[in-house]
Amino acid sequence: LKIIKSLRCQEDNQKNILGKTEDLGYSDLMLERIEKYLEILEEHVGEAILFLDADVVFFENFVDDLLEKMATKDFLMQGTNSGSGCGGIMAINSNEQTLSFWREFVNECRDIRREDRAPGFPEVQINEKINDWKSKNKMSWFSFLPPEYGYFSEGCKIYHAINGGHTLIEKKAVLQF
């Protein structure tokens, strides 16, 4: 499992747009993020990559368990209670099929004009792309992660503090519980 530091400093560090998917600045940041993910996948073909949001907390060593899951699935994504995926935790074996998916997904997101990006961009788009590929039987190598990857649950391995506060101070308090 490859750990790659990928930092981006927000130029306007006084503006709190975390989770504000309706904000065009946030959608710009999310487009930049998925473009960076594609770049990382292209640079690390043949390797297992784990993409995590910054608001995750580790409860136990999960690496062996995750790698075991990745032996049979090339793309694992945090699931949600609604049955869709959340991009906050994604484990990807970088190979031709995952690269093909990511290139198509990122290019389609690039084609959406900034002012036409709806709230939820690009999470809505990745879920649409997954469903599109599933309907064409092109996603046998994809699976949602079990609840212990993202949610407080028995045997929780990684907690994703989604909407763990409306301000940076509130989110920090949740993450330091």
PDB file of C-alpha atoms in Angstrom, residues 87-150:
ATOM      1  CA  GLY A  87     -14.851   9.637  -2.023  1.00  0.00           C
ATOM      2  CA  GLY A  88     -13.428  10.181   1.466  1.00  0.00           C
ATOM      3  CA  ILE A  89     -11.930   6.662   1.562  1.00  0.00           C
ATOM      4  CA  MET A  90     -10.894   5.003  -1.697  1.00  0.00           C
ATOM      5  CA  ALA A  91      -8.412   2.164  -2.209  1.00  0.00           C
ATOM      6  CA  ILE A  92      -7.372   1.603  -5.820  1.00  0.00           C
ATOM      7  CA  ASN A  93      -5.067  -0.826  -7.565  1.00  0.00           C
ATOM      8  CA  SER A  94      -3.610   1.324 -10.311  1.00  0.00           C
ATOM      9  CA  ASN A  95      -3.968  -0.662 -13.530  1.00  0.00           C
ATOM     10  CA  GLU A  96      -5.440  -0.275 -17.016  1.00  0.00           C
ATOM     11  CA  GLN A  97      -9.066  -0.826 -16.004  1.00  0.00           C
ATOM     12  CA  THR A  98      -8.983   1.569 -13.045  1.00  0.00           C
ATOM     13  CA  LEU A  99      -7.075   4.125 -15.114  1.00  0.00           C
ATOM     14  CA  SER A 100      -9.626   3.833 -17.906  1.00  0.00           C
ATOM     15  CA  PHE A 101     -12.425   4.489 -15.405  1.00  0.00           C
ATOM     16  CA  TRP A 102     -10.620   7.437 -13.788  1.00  0.00           C
ATOM     17  CA  ARG A 103      -9.634   9.040 -17.106  1.00  0.00           C
ATOM     18  CA  GLU A 104     -13.231   8.882 -18.331  1.00  0.00           C
ATOM     19  CA  PHE A 105     -14.579  10.177 -15.005  1.00  0.00           C
ATOM     20  CA  VAL A 106     -12.096  13.068 -14.724  1.00  0.00           C
ATOM     21  CA  ASN A 107     -12.535  14.093 -18.365  1.00  0.00           C
ATOM     22  CA  GLU A 108     -16.318  14.181 -17.966  1.00  0.00           C
ATOM     23  CA  CYS A 109     -15.919  16.341 -14.839  1.00  0.00           C
ATOM     24  CA  ARG A 110     -13.579  18.697 -16.709  1.00  0.00           C
ATOM     25  CA  ASP A 111     -16.238  19.075 -19.409  1.00  0.00           C
ATOM     26  CA  ILE A 112     -18.797  20.411 -16.909  1.00  0.00           C
ATOM     27  CA  ARG A 113     -18.692  24.198 -17.022  1.00  0.00           C
ATOM     28  CA  ARG A 114     -17.884  25.734 -13.662  1.00  0.00           C
ATOM     29  CA  GLU A 115     -21.219  27.526 -13.391  1.00  0.00           C
ATOM     30  CA  ASP A 116     -23.060  24.266 -14.233  1.00  0.00           C
ATOM     31  CA  ARG A 117     -21.537  22.242 -11.380  1.00  0.00           C
ATOM     32  CA  ALA A 118     -24.339  21.254  -9.033  1.00  0.00           C
ATOM     33  CA  PRO A 119     -23.916  20.773  -5.276  1.00  0.00           C
ATOM     34  CA  GLY A 120     -22.221  17.443  -4.640  1.00  0.00           C
ATOM     35  CA  PHE A 121     -19.749  17.830  -7.526  1.00  0.00           C
ATOM     36  CA  PRO A 122     -17.838  15.551  -8.247  1.00  0.00           C
ATOM     37  CA  GLU A 123     -19.197  12.957  -5.803  1.00  0.00           C
ATOM     38  CA  VAL A 124     -22.462  12.828  -7.727  1.00  0.00           C
ATOM     39  CA  GLN A 125     -20.504  12.289 -10.942  1.00  0.00           C
ATOM     40  CA  ILE A 126     -18.341   9.449  -9.607  1.00  0.00           C
ATOM     41  CA  ASN A 127     -21.461   7.645  -8.384  1.00  0.00           C
ATOM     42  CA  GLU A 128     -23.124   8.163 -11.771  1.00  0.00           C
ATOM     43  CA  LYS A 129     -20.002   6.828 -13.509  1.00  0.00           C
ATOM     44  CA  ILE A 130     -19.887   3.776 -11.227  1.00  0.00           C
ATOM     45  CA  ASN A 131     -23.574   3.068 -11.897  1.00  0.00           C
ATOM     46  CA  ASP A 132     -23.078   3.567 -15.643  1.00  0.00           C
ATOM     47  CA  TRP A 133     -20.165   1.113 -15.736  1.00  0.00           C
ATOM     48  CA  LYS A 134     -22.057  -1.357 -13.509  1.00  0.00           C
ATOM     49  CA  SER A 135     -25.012  -1.282 -15.940  1.00  0.00           C
ATOM     50  CA  LYS A 136     -22.573  -2.238 -18.713  1.00  0.00           C
ATOM     51  CA  ASN A 137     -21.051  -5.033 -16.575  1.00  0.00           C
ATOM     52  CA  LYS A 138     -17.742  -3.178 -16.515  1.00  0.00           C
ATOM     53  CA  MET A 139     -17.350  -2.875 -12.717  1.00  0.00           C
ATOM     54  CA  SER A 140     -16.872  -6.437 -11.417  1.00  0.00           C
ATOM     55  CA  TRP A 141     -13.605  -5.168  -9.919  1.00  0.00           C
ATOM     56  CA  PHE A 142     -15.399  -2.539  -7.788  1.00  0.00           C
ATOM     57  CA  SER A 143     -16.942  -2.821  -4.322  1.00  0.00           C
ATOM     58  CA  PHE A 144     -18.036  -0.594  -1.486  1.00  0.00           C
ATOM     59  CA  LEU A 145     -16.031  -0.992   1.698  1.00  0.00           C
ATOM     60  CA  PRO A 146     -17.797  -2.461   4.748  1.00  0.00           C
ATOM     61  CA  PRO A 147     -19.140  -0.016   7.397  1.00  0.00           C
ATOM     62  CA  GLU A 148     -16.043  -0.336   9.592  1.00  0.00           C
ATOM     63  CA  TYR A 149     -14.326   1.746   6.917  1.00  0.00           C
ATOM     64  CA  GLY A 150     -15.958   5.108   7.477  1.00  0.00           C
TER      65      GLY A 150
END
